[in-house]
PDB file of C-alpha atoms in Angstrom:
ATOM      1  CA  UNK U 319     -40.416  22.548  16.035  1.00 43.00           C
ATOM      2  CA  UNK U 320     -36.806  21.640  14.936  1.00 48.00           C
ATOM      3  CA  UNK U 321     -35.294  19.067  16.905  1.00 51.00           C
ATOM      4  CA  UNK U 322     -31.600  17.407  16.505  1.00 54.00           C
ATOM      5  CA  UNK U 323     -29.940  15.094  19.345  1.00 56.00           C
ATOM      6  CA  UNK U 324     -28.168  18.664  20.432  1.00 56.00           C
ATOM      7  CA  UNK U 325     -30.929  20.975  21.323  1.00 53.00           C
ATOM      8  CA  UNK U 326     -34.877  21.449  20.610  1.00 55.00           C
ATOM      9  CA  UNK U 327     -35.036  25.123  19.185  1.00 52.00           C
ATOM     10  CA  UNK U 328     -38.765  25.132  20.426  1.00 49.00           C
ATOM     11  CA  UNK U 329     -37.968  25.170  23.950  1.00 58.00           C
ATOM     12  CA  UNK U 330     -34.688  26.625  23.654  1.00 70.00           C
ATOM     13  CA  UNK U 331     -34.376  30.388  25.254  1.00 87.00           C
ATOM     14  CA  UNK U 332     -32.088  32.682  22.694  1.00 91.00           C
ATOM     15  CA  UNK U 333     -31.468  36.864  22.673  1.00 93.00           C
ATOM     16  CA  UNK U 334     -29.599  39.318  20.840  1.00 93.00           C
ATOM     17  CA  UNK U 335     -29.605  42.821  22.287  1.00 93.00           C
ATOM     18  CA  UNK U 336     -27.611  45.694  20.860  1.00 91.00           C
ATOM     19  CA  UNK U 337     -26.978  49.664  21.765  1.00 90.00           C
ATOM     20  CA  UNK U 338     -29.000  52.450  21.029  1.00 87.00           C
ATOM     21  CA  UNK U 339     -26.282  55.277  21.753  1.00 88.00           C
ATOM     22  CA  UNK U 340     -22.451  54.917  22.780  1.00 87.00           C
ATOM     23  CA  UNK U 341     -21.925  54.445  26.019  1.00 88.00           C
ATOM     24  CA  UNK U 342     -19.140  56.589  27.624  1.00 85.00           C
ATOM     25  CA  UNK U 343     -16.757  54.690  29.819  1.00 84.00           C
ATOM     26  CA  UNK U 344     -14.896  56.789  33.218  1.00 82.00           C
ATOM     27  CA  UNK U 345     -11.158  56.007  33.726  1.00 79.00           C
ATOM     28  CA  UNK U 346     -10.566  53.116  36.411  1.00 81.00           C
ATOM     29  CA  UNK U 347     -14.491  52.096  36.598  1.00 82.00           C
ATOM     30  CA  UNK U 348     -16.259  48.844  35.811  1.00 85.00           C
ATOM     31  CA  UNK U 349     -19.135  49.729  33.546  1.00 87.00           C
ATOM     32  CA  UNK U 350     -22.387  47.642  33.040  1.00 92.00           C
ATOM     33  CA  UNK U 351     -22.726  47.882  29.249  1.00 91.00           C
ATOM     34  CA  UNK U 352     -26.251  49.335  28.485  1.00 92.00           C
ATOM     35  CA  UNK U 353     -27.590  46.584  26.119  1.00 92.00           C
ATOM     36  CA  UNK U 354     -30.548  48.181  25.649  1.00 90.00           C
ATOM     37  CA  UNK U 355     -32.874  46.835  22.667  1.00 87.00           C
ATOM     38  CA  UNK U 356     -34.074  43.247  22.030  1.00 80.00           C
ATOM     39  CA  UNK U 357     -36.613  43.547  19.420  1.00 76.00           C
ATOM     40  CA  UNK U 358     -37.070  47.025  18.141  1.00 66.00           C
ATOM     41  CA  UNK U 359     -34.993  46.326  15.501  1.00 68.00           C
ATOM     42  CA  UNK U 360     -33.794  43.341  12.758  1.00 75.00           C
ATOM     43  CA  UNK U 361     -30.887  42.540  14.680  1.00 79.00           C
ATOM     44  CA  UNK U 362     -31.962  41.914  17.907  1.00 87.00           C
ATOM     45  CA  UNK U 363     -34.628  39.693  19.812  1.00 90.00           C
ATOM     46  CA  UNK U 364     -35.759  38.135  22.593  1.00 91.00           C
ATOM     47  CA  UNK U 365     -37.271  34.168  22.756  1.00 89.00           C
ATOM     48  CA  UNK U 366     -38.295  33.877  26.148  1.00 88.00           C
ATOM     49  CA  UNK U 367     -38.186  37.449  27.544  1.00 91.00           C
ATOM     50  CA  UNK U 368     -35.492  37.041  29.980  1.00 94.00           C
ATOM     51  CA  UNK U 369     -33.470  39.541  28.608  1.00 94.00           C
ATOM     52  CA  UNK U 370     -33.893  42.909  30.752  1.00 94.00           C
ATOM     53  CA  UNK U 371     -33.215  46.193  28.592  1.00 93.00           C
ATOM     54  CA  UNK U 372     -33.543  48.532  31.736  1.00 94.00           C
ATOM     55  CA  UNK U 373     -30.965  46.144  33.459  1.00 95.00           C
ATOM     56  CA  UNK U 374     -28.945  45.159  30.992  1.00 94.00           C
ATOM     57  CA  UNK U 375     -29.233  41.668  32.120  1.00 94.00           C
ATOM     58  CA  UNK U 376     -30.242  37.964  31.010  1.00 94.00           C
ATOM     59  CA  UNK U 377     -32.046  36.286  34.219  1.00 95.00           C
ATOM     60  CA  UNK U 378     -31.235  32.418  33.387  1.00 95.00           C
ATOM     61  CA  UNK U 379     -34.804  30.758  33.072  1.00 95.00           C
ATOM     62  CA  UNK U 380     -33.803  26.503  33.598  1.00 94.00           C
ATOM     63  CA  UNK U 381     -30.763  25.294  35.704  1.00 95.00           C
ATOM     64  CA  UNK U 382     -28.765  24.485  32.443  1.00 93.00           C
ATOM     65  CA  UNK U 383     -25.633  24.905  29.827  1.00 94.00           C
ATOM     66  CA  UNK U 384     -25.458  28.381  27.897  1.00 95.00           C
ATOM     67  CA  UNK U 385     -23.708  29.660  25.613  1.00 95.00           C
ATOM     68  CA  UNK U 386     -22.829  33.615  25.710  1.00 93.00           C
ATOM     69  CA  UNK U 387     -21.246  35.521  23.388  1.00 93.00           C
ATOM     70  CA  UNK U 388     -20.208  39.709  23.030  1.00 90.00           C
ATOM     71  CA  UNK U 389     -18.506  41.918  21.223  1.00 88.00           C
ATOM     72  CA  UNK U 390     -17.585  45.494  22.065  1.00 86.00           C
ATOM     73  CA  UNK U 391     -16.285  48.546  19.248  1.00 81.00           C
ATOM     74  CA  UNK U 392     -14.053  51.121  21.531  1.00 75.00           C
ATOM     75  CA  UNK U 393     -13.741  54.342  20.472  1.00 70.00           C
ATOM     76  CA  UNK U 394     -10.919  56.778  21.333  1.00 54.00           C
ATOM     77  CA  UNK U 395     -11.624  59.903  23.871  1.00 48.00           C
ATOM     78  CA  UNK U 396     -12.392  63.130  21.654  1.00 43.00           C
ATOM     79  CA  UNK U 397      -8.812  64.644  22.164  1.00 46.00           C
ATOM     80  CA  UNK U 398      -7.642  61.517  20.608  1.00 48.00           C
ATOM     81  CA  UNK U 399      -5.189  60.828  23.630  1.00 48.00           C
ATOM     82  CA  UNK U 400      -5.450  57.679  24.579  1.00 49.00           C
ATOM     83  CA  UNK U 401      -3.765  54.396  25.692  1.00 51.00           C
ATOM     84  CA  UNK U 402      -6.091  51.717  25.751  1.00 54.00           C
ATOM     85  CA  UNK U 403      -5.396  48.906  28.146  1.00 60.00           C
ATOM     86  CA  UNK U 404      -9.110  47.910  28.683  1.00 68.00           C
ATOM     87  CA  UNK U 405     -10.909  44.744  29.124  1.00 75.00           C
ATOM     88  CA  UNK U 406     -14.361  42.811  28.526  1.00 78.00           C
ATOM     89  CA  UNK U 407     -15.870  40.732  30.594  1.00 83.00           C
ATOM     90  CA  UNK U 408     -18.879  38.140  30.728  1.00 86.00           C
ATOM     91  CA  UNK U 409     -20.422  38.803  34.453  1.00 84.00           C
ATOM     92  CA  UNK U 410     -22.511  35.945  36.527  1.00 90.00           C
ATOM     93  CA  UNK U 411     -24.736  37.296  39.589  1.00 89.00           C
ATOM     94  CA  UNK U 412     -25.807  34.992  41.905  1.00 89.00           C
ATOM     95  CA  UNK U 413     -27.818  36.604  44.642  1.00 83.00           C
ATOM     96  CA  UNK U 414     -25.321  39.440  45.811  1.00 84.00           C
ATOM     97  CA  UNK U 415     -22.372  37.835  44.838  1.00 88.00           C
ATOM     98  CA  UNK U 416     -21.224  38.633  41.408  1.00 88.00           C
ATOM     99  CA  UNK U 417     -17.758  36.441  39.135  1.00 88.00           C
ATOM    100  CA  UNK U 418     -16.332  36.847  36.195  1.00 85.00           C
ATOM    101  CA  UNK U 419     -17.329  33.210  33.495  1.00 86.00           C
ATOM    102  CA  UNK U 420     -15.050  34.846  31.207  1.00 83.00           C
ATOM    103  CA  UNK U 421     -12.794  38.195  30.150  1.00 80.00           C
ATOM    104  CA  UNK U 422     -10.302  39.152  27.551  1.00 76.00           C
ATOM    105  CA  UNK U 423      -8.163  41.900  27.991  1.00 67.00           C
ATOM    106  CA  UNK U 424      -6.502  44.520  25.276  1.00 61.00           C
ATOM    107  CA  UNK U 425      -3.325  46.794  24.754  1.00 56.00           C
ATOM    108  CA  UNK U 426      -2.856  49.231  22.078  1.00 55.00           C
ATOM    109  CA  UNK U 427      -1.044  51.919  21.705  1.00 55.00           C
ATOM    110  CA  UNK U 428       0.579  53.990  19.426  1.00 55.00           C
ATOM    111  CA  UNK U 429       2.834  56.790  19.952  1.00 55.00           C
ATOM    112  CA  UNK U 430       3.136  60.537  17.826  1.00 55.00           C
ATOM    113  CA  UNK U 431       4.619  63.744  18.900  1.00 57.00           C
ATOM    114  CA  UNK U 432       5.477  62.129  22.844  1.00 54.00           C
ATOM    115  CA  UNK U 433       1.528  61.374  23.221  1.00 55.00           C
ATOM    116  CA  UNK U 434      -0.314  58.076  23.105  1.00 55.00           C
ATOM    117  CA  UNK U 435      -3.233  57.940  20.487  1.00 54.00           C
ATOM    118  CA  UNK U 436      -5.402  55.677  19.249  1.00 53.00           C
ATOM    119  CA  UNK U 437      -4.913  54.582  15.141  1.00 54.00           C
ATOM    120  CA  UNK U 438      -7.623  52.094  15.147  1.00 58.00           C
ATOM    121  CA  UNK U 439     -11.384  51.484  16.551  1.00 66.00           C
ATOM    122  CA  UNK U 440     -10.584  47.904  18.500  1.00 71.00           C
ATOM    123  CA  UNK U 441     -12.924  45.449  18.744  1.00 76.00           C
ATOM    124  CA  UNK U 442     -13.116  43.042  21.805  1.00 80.00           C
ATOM    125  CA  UNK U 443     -15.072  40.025  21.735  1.00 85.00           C
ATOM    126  CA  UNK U 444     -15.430  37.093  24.857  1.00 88.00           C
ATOM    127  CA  UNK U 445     -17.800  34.391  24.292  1.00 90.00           C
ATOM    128  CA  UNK U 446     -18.166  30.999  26.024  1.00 91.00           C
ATOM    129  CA  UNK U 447     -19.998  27.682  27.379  1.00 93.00           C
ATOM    130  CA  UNK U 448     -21.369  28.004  31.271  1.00 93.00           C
ATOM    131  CA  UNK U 449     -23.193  25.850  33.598  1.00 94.00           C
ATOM    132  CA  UNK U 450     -25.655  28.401  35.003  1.00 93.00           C
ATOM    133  CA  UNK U 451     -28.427  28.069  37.603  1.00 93.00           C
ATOM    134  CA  UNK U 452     -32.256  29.536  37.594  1.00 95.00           C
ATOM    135  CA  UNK U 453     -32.066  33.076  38.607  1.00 94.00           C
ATOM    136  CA  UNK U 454     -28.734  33.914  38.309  1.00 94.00           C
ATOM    137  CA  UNK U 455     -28.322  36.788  35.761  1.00 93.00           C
ATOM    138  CA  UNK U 456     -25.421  37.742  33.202  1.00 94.00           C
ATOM    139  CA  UNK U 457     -24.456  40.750  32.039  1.00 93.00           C
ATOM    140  CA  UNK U 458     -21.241  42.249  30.352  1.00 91.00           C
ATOM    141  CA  UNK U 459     -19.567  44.926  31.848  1.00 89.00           C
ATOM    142  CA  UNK U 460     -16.523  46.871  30.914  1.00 86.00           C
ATOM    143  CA  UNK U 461     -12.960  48.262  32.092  1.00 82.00           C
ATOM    144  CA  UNK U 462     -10.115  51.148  31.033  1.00 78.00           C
ATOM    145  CA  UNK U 463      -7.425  51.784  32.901  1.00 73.00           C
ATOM    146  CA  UNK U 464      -5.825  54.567  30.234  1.00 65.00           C
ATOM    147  CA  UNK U 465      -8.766  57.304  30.468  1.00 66.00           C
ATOM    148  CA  UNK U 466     -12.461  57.912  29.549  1.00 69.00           C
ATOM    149  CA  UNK U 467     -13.299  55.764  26.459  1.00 74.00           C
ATOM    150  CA  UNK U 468     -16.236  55.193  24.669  1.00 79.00           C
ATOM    151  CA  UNK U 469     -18.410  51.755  23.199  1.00 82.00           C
ATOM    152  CA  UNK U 470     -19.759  52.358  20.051  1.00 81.00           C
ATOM    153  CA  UNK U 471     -23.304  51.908  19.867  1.00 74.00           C
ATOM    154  CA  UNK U 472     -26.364  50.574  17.432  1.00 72.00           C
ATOM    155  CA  UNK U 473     -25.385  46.761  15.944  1.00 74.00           C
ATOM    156  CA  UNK U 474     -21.271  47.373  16.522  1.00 78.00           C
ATOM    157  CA  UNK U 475     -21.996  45.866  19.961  1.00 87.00           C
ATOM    158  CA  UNK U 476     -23.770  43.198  21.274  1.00 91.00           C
ATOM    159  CA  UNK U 477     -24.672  40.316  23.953  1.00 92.00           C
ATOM    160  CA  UNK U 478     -26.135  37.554  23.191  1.00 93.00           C
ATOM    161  CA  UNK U 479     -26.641  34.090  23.873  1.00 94.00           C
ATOM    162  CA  UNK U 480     -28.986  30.284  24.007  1.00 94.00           C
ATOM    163  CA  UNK U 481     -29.365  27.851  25.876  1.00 93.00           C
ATOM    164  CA  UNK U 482     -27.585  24.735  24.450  1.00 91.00           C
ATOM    165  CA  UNK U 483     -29.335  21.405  27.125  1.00 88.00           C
TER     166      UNK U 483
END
């Protein structure tokens, strides 16, 4: 086991789960993001097995500090049309109740012929440091305000995280 005054890697829980398909996103809806693989391929795992891929969660295993990080490829609706003013969030459950640890938020938009389209594939990322208890679960969920939108599946997304003490 490697050991260092920060953590113990051989009791430390860590995951990586990515997309197996895109996952289309409705106008005005909040949108679980369908992490759905953890260990069927070389860029994902799961130490500890607390990551659920029906879910789409991470059930915290030891009252602790965690650190969570995710990243998110949007891609345009298939007219092209859009105005992205969408955001990313890290989402805590506790019981029934549900917060936001962390969120970053996005606005792009270009402009041809009168009509708003998309010239790039943005990337959002939100990451951070959280005091979490046993049980509660995290997840990362998703918001557009400017139309349907998709997330980019395979490795061009992911959620993961470790426990840090």
């Amino acid at each position: 086991s490697w050991s260092s005054g920060f953590f113990n890697a051989a009791t430390t829980t860590a995951f990586r789960a990515t997309m197996s398909a895109p996952l289309t996103v409705a106008n005005t809806t909040l949108e679980t993001v369908t992490f759905n693989t953890d260990g069927t391929d070389p860029t994902s795992f799961d130490l500890g097995t607390n990551f659920d891929t029906t879910t789409h969660k991470y059930t915290i295993p030891t009252t602790g500090y965690y650190y969570f990080a995710s990243s998110t490829r949007w891609a345009g609706s298939p007219s092209g049309a859009h105005s992205v003013d969408d955001d990313l969030f890290l989402k805590r459950r506790v019981s029934t109740t549900e917060t936001t640890l962390s969120s970053t938020t996005a606005w792009l938009q270009e402009t041809a012929g009168g009509a708003a389209y998309i010239q790039a594939y943005p990337t959002y990322q939100v990451e951070g440091i959280f005091h979490l208890d046993k049980d509660d679960t995290v997840h990362v969920a998703v918001y557009t305000e400017g139309g349907a939108f998709s997330v980019s599946g395979g490795t061009q997304a992911y959620f993961q995280g470790f426990q840090i003490a």
